[in-house]
Coordinates of N, CA and C in Angstrom, one line a residue:
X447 N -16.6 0.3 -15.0 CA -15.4 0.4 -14.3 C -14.9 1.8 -14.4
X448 N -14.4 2.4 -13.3 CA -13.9 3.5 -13.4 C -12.1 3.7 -13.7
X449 N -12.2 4.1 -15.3 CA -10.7 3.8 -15.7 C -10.1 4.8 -14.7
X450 N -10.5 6.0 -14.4 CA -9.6 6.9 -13.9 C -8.6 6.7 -12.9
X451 N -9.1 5.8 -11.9 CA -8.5 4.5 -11.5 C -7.5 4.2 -11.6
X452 N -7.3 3.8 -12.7 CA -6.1 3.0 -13.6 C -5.3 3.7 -14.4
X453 N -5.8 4.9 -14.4 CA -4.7 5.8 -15.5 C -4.0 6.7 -14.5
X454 N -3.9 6.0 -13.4 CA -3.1 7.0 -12.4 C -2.3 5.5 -11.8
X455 N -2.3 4.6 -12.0 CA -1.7 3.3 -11.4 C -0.7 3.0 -12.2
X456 N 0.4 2.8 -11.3 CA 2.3 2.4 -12.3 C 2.3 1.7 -13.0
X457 N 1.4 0.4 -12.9 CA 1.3 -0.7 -13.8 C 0.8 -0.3 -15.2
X458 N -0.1 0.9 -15.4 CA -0.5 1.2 -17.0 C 0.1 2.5 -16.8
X459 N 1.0 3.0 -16.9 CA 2.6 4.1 -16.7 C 2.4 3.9 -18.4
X460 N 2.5 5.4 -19.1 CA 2.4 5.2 -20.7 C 1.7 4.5 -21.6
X461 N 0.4 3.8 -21.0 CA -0.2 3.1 -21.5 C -1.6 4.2 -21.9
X462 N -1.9 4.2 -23.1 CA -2.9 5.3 -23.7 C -4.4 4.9 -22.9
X463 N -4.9 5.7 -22.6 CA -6.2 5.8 -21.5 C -7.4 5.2 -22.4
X464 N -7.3 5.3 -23.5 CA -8.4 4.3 -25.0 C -7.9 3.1 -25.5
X465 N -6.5 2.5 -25.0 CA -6.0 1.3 -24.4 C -6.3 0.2 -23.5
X466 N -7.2 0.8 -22.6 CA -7.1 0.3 -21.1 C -8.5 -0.8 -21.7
X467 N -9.3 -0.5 -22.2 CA -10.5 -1.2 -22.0 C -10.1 -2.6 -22.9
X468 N -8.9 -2.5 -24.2 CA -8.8 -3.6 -24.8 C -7.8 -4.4 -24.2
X469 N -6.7 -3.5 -23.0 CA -6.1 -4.6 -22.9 C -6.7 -5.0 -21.3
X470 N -7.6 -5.0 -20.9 CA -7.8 -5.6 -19.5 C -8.4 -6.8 -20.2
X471 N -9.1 -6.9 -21.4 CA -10.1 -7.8 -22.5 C -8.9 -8.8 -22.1
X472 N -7.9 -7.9 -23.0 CA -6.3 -9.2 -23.6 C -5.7 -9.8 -22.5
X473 N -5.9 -9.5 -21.3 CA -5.0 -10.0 -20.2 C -6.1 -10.5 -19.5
X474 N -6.9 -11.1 -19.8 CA -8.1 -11.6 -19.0 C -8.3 -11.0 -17.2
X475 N -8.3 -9.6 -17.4 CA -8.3 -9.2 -15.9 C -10.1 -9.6 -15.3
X476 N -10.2 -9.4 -14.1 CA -11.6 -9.6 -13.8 C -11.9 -9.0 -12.5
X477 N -12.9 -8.8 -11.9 CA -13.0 -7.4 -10.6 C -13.6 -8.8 -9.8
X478 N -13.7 -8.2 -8.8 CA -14.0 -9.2 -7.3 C -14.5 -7.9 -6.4
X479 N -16.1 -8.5 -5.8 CA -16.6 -7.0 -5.0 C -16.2 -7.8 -3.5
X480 N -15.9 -7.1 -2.5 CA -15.4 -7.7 -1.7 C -16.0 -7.2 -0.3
X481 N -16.9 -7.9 1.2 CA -17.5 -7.6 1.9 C -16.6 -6.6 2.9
X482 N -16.5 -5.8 3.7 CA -15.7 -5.5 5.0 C -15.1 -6.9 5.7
X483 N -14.1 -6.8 6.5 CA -13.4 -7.8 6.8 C -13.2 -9.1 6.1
X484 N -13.2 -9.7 4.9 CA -13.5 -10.9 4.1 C -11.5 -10.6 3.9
X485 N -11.0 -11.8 3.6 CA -9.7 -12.4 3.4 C -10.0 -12.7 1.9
X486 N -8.9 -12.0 0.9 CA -8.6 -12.5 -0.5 C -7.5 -13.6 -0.1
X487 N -6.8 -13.8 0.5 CA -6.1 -14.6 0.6 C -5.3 -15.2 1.9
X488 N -4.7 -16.1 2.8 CA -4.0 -16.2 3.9 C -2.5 -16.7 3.4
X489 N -1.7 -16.6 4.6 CA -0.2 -16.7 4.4 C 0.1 -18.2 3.8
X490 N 0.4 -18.7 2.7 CA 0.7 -20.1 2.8 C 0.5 -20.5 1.6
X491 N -1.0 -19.7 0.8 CA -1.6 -19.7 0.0 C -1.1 -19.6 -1.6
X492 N -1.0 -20.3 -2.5 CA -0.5 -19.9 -3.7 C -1.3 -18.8 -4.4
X493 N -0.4 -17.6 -5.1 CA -1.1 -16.6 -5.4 C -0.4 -16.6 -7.1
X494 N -1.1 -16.1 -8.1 CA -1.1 -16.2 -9.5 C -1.0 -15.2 -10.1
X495 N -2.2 -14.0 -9.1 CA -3.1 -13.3 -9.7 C -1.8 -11.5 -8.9
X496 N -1.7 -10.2 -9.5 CA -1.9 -9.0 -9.4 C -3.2 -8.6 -9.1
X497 N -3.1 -7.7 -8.4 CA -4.3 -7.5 -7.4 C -4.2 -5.5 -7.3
X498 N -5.4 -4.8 -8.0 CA -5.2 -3.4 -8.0 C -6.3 -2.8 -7.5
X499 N -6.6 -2.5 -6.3 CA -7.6 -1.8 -5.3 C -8.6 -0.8 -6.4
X500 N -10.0 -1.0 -7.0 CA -10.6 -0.4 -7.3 C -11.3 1.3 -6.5
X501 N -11.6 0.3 -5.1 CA -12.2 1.3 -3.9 C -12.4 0.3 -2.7
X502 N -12.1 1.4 -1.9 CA -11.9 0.7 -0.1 C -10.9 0.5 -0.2
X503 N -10.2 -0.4 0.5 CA -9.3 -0.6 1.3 C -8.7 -2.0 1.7
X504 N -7.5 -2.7 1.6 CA -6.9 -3.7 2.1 C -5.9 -3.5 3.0
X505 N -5.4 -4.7 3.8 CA -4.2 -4.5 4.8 C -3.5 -5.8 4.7
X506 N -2.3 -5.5 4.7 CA -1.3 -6.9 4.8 C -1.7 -7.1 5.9
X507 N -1.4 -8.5 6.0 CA -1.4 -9.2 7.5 C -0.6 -10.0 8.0
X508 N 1.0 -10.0 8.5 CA 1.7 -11.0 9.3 C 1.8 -11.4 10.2
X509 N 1.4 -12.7 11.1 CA 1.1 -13.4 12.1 C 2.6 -14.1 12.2
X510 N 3.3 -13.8 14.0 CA 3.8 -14.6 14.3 C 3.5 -16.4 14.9
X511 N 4.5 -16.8 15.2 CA 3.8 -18.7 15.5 C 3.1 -18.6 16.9
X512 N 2.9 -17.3 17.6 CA 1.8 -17.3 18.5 C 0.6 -16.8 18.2
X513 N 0.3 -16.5 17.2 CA -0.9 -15.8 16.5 C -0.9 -14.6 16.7
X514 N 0.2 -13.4 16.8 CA 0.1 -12.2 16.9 C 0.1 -11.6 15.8
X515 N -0.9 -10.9 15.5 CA -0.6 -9.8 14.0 C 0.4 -8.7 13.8
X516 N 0.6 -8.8 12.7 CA 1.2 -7.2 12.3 C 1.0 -7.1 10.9
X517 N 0.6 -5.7 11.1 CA 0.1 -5.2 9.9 C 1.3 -4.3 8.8
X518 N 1.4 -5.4 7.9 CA 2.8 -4.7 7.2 C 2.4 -3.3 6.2
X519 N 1.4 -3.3 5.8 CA 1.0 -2.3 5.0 C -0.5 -2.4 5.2
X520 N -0.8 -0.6 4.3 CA -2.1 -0.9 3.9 C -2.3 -0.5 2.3
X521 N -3.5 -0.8 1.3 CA -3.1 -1.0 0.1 C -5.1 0.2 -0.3
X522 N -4.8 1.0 -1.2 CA -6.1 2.1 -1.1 C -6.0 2.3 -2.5
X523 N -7.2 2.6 -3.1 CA -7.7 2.6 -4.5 C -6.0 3.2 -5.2
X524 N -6.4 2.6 -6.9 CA -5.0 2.6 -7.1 C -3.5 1.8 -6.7
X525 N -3.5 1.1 -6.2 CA -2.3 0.8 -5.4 C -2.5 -1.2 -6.0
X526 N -1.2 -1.5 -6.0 CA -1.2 -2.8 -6.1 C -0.7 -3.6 -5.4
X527 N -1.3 -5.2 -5.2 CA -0.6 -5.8 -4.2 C -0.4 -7.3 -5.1
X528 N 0.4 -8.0 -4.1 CA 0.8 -9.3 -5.1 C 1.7 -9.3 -5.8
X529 N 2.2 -8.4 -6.4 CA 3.8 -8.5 -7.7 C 4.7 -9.1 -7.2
X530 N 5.0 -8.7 -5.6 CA 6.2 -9.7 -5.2 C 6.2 -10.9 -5.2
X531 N 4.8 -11.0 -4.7 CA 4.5 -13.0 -4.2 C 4.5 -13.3 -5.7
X532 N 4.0 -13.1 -6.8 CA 3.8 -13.8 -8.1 C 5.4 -13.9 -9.1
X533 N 6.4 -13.1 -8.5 CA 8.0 -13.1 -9.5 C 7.9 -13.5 -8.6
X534 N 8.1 -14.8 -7.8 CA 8.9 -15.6 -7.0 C 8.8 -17.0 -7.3
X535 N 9.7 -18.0 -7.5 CA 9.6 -19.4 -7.7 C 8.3 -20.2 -7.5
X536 N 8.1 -19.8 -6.0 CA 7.0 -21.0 -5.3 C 5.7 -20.0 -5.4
X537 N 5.7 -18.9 -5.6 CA 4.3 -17.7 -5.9 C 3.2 -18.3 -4.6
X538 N 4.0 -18.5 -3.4 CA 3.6 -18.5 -2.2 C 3.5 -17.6 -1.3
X539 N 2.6 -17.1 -0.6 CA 1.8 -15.7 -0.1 C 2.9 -16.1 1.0
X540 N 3.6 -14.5 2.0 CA 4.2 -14.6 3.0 C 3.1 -14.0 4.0
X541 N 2.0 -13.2 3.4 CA 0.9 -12.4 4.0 C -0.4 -12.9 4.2
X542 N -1.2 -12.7 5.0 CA -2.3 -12.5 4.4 C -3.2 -11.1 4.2
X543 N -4.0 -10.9 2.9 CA -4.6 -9.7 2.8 C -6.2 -10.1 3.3
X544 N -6.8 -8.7 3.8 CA -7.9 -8.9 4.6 C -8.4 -7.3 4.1
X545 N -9.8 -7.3 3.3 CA -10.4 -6.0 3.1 C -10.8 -5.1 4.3
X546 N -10.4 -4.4 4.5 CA -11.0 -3.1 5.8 C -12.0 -2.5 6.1
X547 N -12.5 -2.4 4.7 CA -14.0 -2.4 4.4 C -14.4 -2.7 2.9
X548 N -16.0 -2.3 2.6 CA -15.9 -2.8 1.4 C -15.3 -2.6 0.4
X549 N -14.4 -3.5 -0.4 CA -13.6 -3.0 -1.5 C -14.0 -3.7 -2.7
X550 N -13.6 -3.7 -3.5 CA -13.6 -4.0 -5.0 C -12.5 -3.7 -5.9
X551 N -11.6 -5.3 -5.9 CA -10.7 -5.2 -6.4 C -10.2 -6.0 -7.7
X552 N -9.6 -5.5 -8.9 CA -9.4 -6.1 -10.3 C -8.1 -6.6 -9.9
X553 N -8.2 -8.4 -10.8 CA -7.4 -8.9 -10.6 C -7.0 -9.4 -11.6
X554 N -5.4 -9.4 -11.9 CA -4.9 -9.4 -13.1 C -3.9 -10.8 -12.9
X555 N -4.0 -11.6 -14.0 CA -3.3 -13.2 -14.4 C -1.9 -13.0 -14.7
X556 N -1.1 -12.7 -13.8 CA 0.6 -12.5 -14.3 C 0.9 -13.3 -15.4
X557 N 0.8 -14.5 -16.1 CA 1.2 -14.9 -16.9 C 1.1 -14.3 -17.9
X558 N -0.5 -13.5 -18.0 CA -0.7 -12.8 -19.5 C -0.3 -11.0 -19.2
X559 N 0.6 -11.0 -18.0 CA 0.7 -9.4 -17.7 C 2.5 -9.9 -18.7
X560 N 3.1 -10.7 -18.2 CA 4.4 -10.6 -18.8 C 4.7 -11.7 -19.9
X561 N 3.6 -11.9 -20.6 CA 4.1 -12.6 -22.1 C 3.1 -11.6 -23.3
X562 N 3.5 -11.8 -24.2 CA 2.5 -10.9 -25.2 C 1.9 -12.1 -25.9
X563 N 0.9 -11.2 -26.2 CA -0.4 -12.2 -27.0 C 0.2 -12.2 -28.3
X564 N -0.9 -12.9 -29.2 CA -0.9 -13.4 -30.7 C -0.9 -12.4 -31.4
X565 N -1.8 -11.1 -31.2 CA -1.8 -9.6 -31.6 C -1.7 -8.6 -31.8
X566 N -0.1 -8.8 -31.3 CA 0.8 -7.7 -31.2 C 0.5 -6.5 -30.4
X567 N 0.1 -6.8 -29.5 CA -0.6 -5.6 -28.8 C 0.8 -5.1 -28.4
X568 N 0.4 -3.5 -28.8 CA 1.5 -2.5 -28.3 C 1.5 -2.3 -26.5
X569 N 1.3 -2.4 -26.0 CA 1.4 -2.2 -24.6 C 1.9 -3.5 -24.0
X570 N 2.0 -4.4 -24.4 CA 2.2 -5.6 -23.4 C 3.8 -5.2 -23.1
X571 N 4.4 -5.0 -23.8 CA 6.0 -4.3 -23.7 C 6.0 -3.6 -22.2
X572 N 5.0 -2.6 -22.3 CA 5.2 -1.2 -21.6 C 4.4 -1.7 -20.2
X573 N 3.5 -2.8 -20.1 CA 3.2 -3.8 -18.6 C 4.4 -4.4 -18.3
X574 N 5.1 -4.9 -18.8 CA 6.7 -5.5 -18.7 C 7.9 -4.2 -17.6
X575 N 7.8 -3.9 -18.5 CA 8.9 -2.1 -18.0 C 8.2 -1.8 -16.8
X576 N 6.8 -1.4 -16.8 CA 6.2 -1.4 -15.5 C 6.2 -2.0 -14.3
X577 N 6.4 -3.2 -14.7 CA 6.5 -4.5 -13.3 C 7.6 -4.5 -13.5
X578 N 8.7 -4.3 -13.6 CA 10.0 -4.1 -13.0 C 10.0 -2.7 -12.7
X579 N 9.5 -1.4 -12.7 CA 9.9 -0.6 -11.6 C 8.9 -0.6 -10.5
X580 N 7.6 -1.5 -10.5 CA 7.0 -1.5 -9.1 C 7.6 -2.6 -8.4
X581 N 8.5 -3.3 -8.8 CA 9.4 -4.4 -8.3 C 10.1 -3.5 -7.5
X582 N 10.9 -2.5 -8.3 CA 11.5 -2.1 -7.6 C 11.2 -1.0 -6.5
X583 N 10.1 -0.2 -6.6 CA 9.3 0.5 -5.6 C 9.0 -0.6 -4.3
X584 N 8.6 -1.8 -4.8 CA 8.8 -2.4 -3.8 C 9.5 -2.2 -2.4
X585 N 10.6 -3.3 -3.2 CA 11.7 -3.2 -2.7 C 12.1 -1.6 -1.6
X586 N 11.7 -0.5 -2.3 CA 12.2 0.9 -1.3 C 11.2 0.9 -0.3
X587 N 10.3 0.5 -0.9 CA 9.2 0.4 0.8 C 9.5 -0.6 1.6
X588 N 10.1 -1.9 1.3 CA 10.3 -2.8 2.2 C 11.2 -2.5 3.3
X589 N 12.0 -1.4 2.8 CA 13.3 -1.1 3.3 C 12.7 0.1 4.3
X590 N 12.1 0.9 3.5 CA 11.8 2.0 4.8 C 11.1 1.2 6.2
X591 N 10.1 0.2 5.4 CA 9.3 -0.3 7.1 C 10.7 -1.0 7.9
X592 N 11.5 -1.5 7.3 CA 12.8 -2.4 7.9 C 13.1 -1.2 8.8
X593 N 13.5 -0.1 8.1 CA 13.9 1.4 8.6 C 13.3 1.9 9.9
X594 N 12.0 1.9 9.5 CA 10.5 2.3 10.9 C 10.8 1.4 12.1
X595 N 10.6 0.3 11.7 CA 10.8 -0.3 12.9 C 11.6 -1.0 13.8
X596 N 12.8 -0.5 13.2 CA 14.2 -0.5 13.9 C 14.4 0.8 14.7
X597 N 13.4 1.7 14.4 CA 13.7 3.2 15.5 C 13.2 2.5 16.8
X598 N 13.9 3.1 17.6 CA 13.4 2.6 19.2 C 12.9 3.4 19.6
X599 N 12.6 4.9 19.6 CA 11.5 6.4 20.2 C 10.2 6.0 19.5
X600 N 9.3 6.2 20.5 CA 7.5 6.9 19.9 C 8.2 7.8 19.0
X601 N 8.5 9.0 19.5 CA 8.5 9.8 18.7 C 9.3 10.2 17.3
X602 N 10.5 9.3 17.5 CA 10.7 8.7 16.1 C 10.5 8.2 15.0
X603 N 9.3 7.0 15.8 CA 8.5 6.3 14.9 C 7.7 7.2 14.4
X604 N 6.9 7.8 15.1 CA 5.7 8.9 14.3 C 6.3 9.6 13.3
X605 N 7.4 10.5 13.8 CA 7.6 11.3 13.1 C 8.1 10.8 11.5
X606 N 8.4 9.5 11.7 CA 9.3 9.0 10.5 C 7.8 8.9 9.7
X607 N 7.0 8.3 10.4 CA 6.1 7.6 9.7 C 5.6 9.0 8.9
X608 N 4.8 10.2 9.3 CA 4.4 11.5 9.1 C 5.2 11.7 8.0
X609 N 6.6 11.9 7.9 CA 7.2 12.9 7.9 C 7.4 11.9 5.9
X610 N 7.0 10.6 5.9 CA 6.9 9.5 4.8 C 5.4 10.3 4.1
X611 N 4.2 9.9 5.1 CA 3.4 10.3 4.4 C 2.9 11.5 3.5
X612 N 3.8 12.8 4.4 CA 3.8 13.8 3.6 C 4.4 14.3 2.2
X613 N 5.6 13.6 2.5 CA 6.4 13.4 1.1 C 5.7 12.5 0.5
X614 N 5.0 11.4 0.5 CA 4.4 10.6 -0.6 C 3.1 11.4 -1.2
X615 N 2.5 12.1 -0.5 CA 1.5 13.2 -0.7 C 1.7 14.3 -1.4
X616 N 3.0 14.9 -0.9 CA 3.6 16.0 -1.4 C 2.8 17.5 -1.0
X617 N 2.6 17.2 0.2 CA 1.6 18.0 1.2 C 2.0 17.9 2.4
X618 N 1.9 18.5 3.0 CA 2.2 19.3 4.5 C 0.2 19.0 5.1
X619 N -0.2 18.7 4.8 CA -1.6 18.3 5.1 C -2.2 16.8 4.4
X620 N -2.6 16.2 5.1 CA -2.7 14.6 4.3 C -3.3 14.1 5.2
X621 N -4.3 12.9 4.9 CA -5.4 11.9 5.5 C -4.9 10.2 5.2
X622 N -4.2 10.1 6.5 CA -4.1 8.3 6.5 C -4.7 7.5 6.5
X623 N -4.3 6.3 6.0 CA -5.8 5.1 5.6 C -6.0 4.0 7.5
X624 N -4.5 4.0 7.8 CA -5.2 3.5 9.4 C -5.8 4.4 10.3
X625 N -6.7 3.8 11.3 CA -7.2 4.0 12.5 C -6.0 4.4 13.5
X626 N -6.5 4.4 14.9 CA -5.6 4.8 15.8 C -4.7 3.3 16.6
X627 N -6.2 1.9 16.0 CA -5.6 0.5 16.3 C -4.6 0.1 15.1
X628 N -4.7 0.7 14.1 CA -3.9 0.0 13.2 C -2.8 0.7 12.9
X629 N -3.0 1.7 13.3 CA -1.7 2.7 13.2 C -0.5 2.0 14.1
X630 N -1.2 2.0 15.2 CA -0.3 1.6 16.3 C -0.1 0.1 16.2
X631 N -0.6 -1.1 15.5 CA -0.2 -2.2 14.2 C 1.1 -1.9 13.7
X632 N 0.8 -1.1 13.0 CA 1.5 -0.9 12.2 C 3.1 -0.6 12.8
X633 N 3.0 0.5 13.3 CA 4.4 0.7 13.8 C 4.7 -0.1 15.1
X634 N 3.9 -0.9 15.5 CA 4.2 -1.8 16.6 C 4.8 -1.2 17.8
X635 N 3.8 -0.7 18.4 CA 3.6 0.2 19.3 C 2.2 0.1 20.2
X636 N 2.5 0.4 21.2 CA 0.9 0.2 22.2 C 0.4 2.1 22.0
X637 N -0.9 0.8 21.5 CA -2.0 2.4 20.7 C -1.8 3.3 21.9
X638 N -1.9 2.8 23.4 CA -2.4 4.2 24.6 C -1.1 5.2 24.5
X639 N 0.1 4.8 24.3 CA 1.7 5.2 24.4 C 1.3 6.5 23.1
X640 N 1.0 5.4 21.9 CA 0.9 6.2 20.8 C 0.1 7.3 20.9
X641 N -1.4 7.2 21.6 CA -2.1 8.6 21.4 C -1.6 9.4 22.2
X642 N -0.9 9.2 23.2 CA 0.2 10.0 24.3 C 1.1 10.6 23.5
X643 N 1.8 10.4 22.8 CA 2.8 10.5 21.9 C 2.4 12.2 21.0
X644 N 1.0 11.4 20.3 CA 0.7 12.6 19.5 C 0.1 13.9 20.0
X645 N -0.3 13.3 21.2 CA -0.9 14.7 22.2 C 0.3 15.7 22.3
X646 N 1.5 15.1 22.9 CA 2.7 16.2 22.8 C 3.2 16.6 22.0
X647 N 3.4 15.8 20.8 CA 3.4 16.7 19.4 C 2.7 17.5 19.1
X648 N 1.4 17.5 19.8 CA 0.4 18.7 19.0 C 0.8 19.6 20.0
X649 N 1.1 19.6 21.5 CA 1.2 20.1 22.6 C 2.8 21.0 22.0
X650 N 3.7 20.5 21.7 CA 4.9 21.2 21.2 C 4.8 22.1 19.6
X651 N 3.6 21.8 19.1 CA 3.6 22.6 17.9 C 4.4 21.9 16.9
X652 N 4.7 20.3 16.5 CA 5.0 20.1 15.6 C 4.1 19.5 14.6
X653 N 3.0 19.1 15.1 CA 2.0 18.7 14.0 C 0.4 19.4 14.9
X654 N -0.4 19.1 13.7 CA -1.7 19.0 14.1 C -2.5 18.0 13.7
X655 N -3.8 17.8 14.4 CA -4.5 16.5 13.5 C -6.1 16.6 14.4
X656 N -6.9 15.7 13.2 CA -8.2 15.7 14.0 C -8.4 14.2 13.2
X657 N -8.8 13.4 13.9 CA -9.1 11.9 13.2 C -7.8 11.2 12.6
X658 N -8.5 11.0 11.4 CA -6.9 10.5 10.5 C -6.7 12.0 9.4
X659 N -7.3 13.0 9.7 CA -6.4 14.3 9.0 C -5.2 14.5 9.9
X660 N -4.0 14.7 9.1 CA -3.0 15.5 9.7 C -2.1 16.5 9.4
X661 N -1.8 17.3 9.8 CA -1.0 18.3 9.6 C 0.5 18.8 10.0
X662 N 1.8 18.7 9.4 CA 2.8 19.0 10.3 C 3.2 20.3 10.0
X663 N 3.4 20.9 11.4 CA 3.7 22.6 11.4 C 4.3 22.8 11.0
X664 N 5.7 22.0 12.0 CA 7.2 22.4 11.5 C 8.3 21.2 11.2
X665 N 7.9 21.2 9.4 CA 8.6 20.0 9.1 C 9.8 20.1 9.5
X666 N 10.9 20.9 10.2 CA 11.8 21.0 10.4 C 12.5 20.6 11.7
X667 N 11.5 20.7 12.7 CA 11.1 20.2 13.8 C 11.0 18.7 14.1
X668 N 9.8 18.4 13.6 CA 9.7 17.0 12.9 C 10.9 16.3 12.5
X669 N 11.4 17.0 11.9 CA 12.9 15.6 11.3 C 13.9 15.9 12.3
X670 N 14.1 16.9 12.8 CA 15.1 17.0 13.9 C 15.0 15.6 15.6
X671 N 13.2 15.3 15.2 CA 13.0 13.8 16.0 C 13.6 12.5 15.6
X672 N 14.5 12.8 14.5 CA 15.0 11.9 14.0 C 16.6 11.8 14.0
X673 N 17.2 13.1 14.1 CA 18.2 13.2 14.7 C 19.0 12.4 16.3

């Protein structure tokens, strides 16, 4: 397994990197290799387990009662999914997750993430403290998508959406995990509107991009779309 992985993930936040191998032992975690498009889970589903992206790629998935998708997130090596569905009463999935491609993902038994063992293991404390601030990271992303998709401009949405990824990167240059269909998922938008969209942004000089690299010129510019 590749700790390095894991020594950059919130959930082991101060937890010693010559730690990691005894306590995944103590919390019975276990890895799951996963094909391109295969479902860990559908909406409805009782979920148990913490779920932390080894490599590849996962996407939320919420379907309205006509079978329309929307893609509430995407989830990329490092990153975790599940904490919310598992602190909840009924630990009933609102989502479903669906791999993007092939991924391979470790999955961890909430019961033994927030009780401590017979052994006093020093870190079980410091998984505790951790799942309550990714609780609450949560929480701030739930709010920004509530945020995204209450803008009513293309160019709004983009720019908001950009203008997120680059501060989460802390780069003025950065590589997104959707496509040009899932982008346009995501912010719930018709993809032809959207690649129209970015054409004039590149056409006005406020970003650049080739694929999923992108670039914004004038972050200043950029937020003023938001004005």
């Amino acid at each position: 397994m590749d700790y390095s992985i894991l020594k950059n993930c919130t959930l082991f936040s101060e937890v010693k990197p010559e730690e990691l191998p005894h306590l995944l032992t103590c919390i019975d975690a276990h890895t799951k290799c996963l094909p391109a498009n295969a479902y860990l889970w559908f909406a409805g589903d009782a979920v148990n387990m913490v779920g932390i992206v080894l490599s590849g790629s996962l996407e939320l998935i919420k379907e309205n009662p006509a079978g329309v998708k929307h893609i509430l997130d995407f989830i990329g090596p490092g990153q975790l999914f599940g904490e919310g569905i598992v602190c909840t009463k009924l630990r009933v999935s609102p989502v479903t997750v669906r791999a993007r491609e092939k991924s391979q993902v470790l999955f961890l038994p909430f019961e033994k993430i927030i009780r401590t063992c017979g052994h006093s293991c020093a870190f079980h404390h410091q998984l505790i403290r951790n799942m309550m601030m990714l609780l609450g990271e949560k929480n701030r992303i739930l709010n920004y998508k509530i945020e995204l998709l209450a803008l009513k401009g293309m160019r709004e949405k983009l720019a908001s959406y950009l203008l997120y990824e680059s501060q989460k990167r802390n780069s003025l240059s950065f590589t997104i995990v959707p496509n040009r269909n899932e982008l346009a998922e995501y912010l719930n938008v018709s993809r032809a509107s959207m690649c129209r969209e970015l054409g004039r942004m590149k056409e006005l000089g406020l970003i650049d991009y080739y694929q999923n690299s992108f670039k914004i010129i004038s972050k200043d510019k950029l937020a003023q779309c938001l004005l």
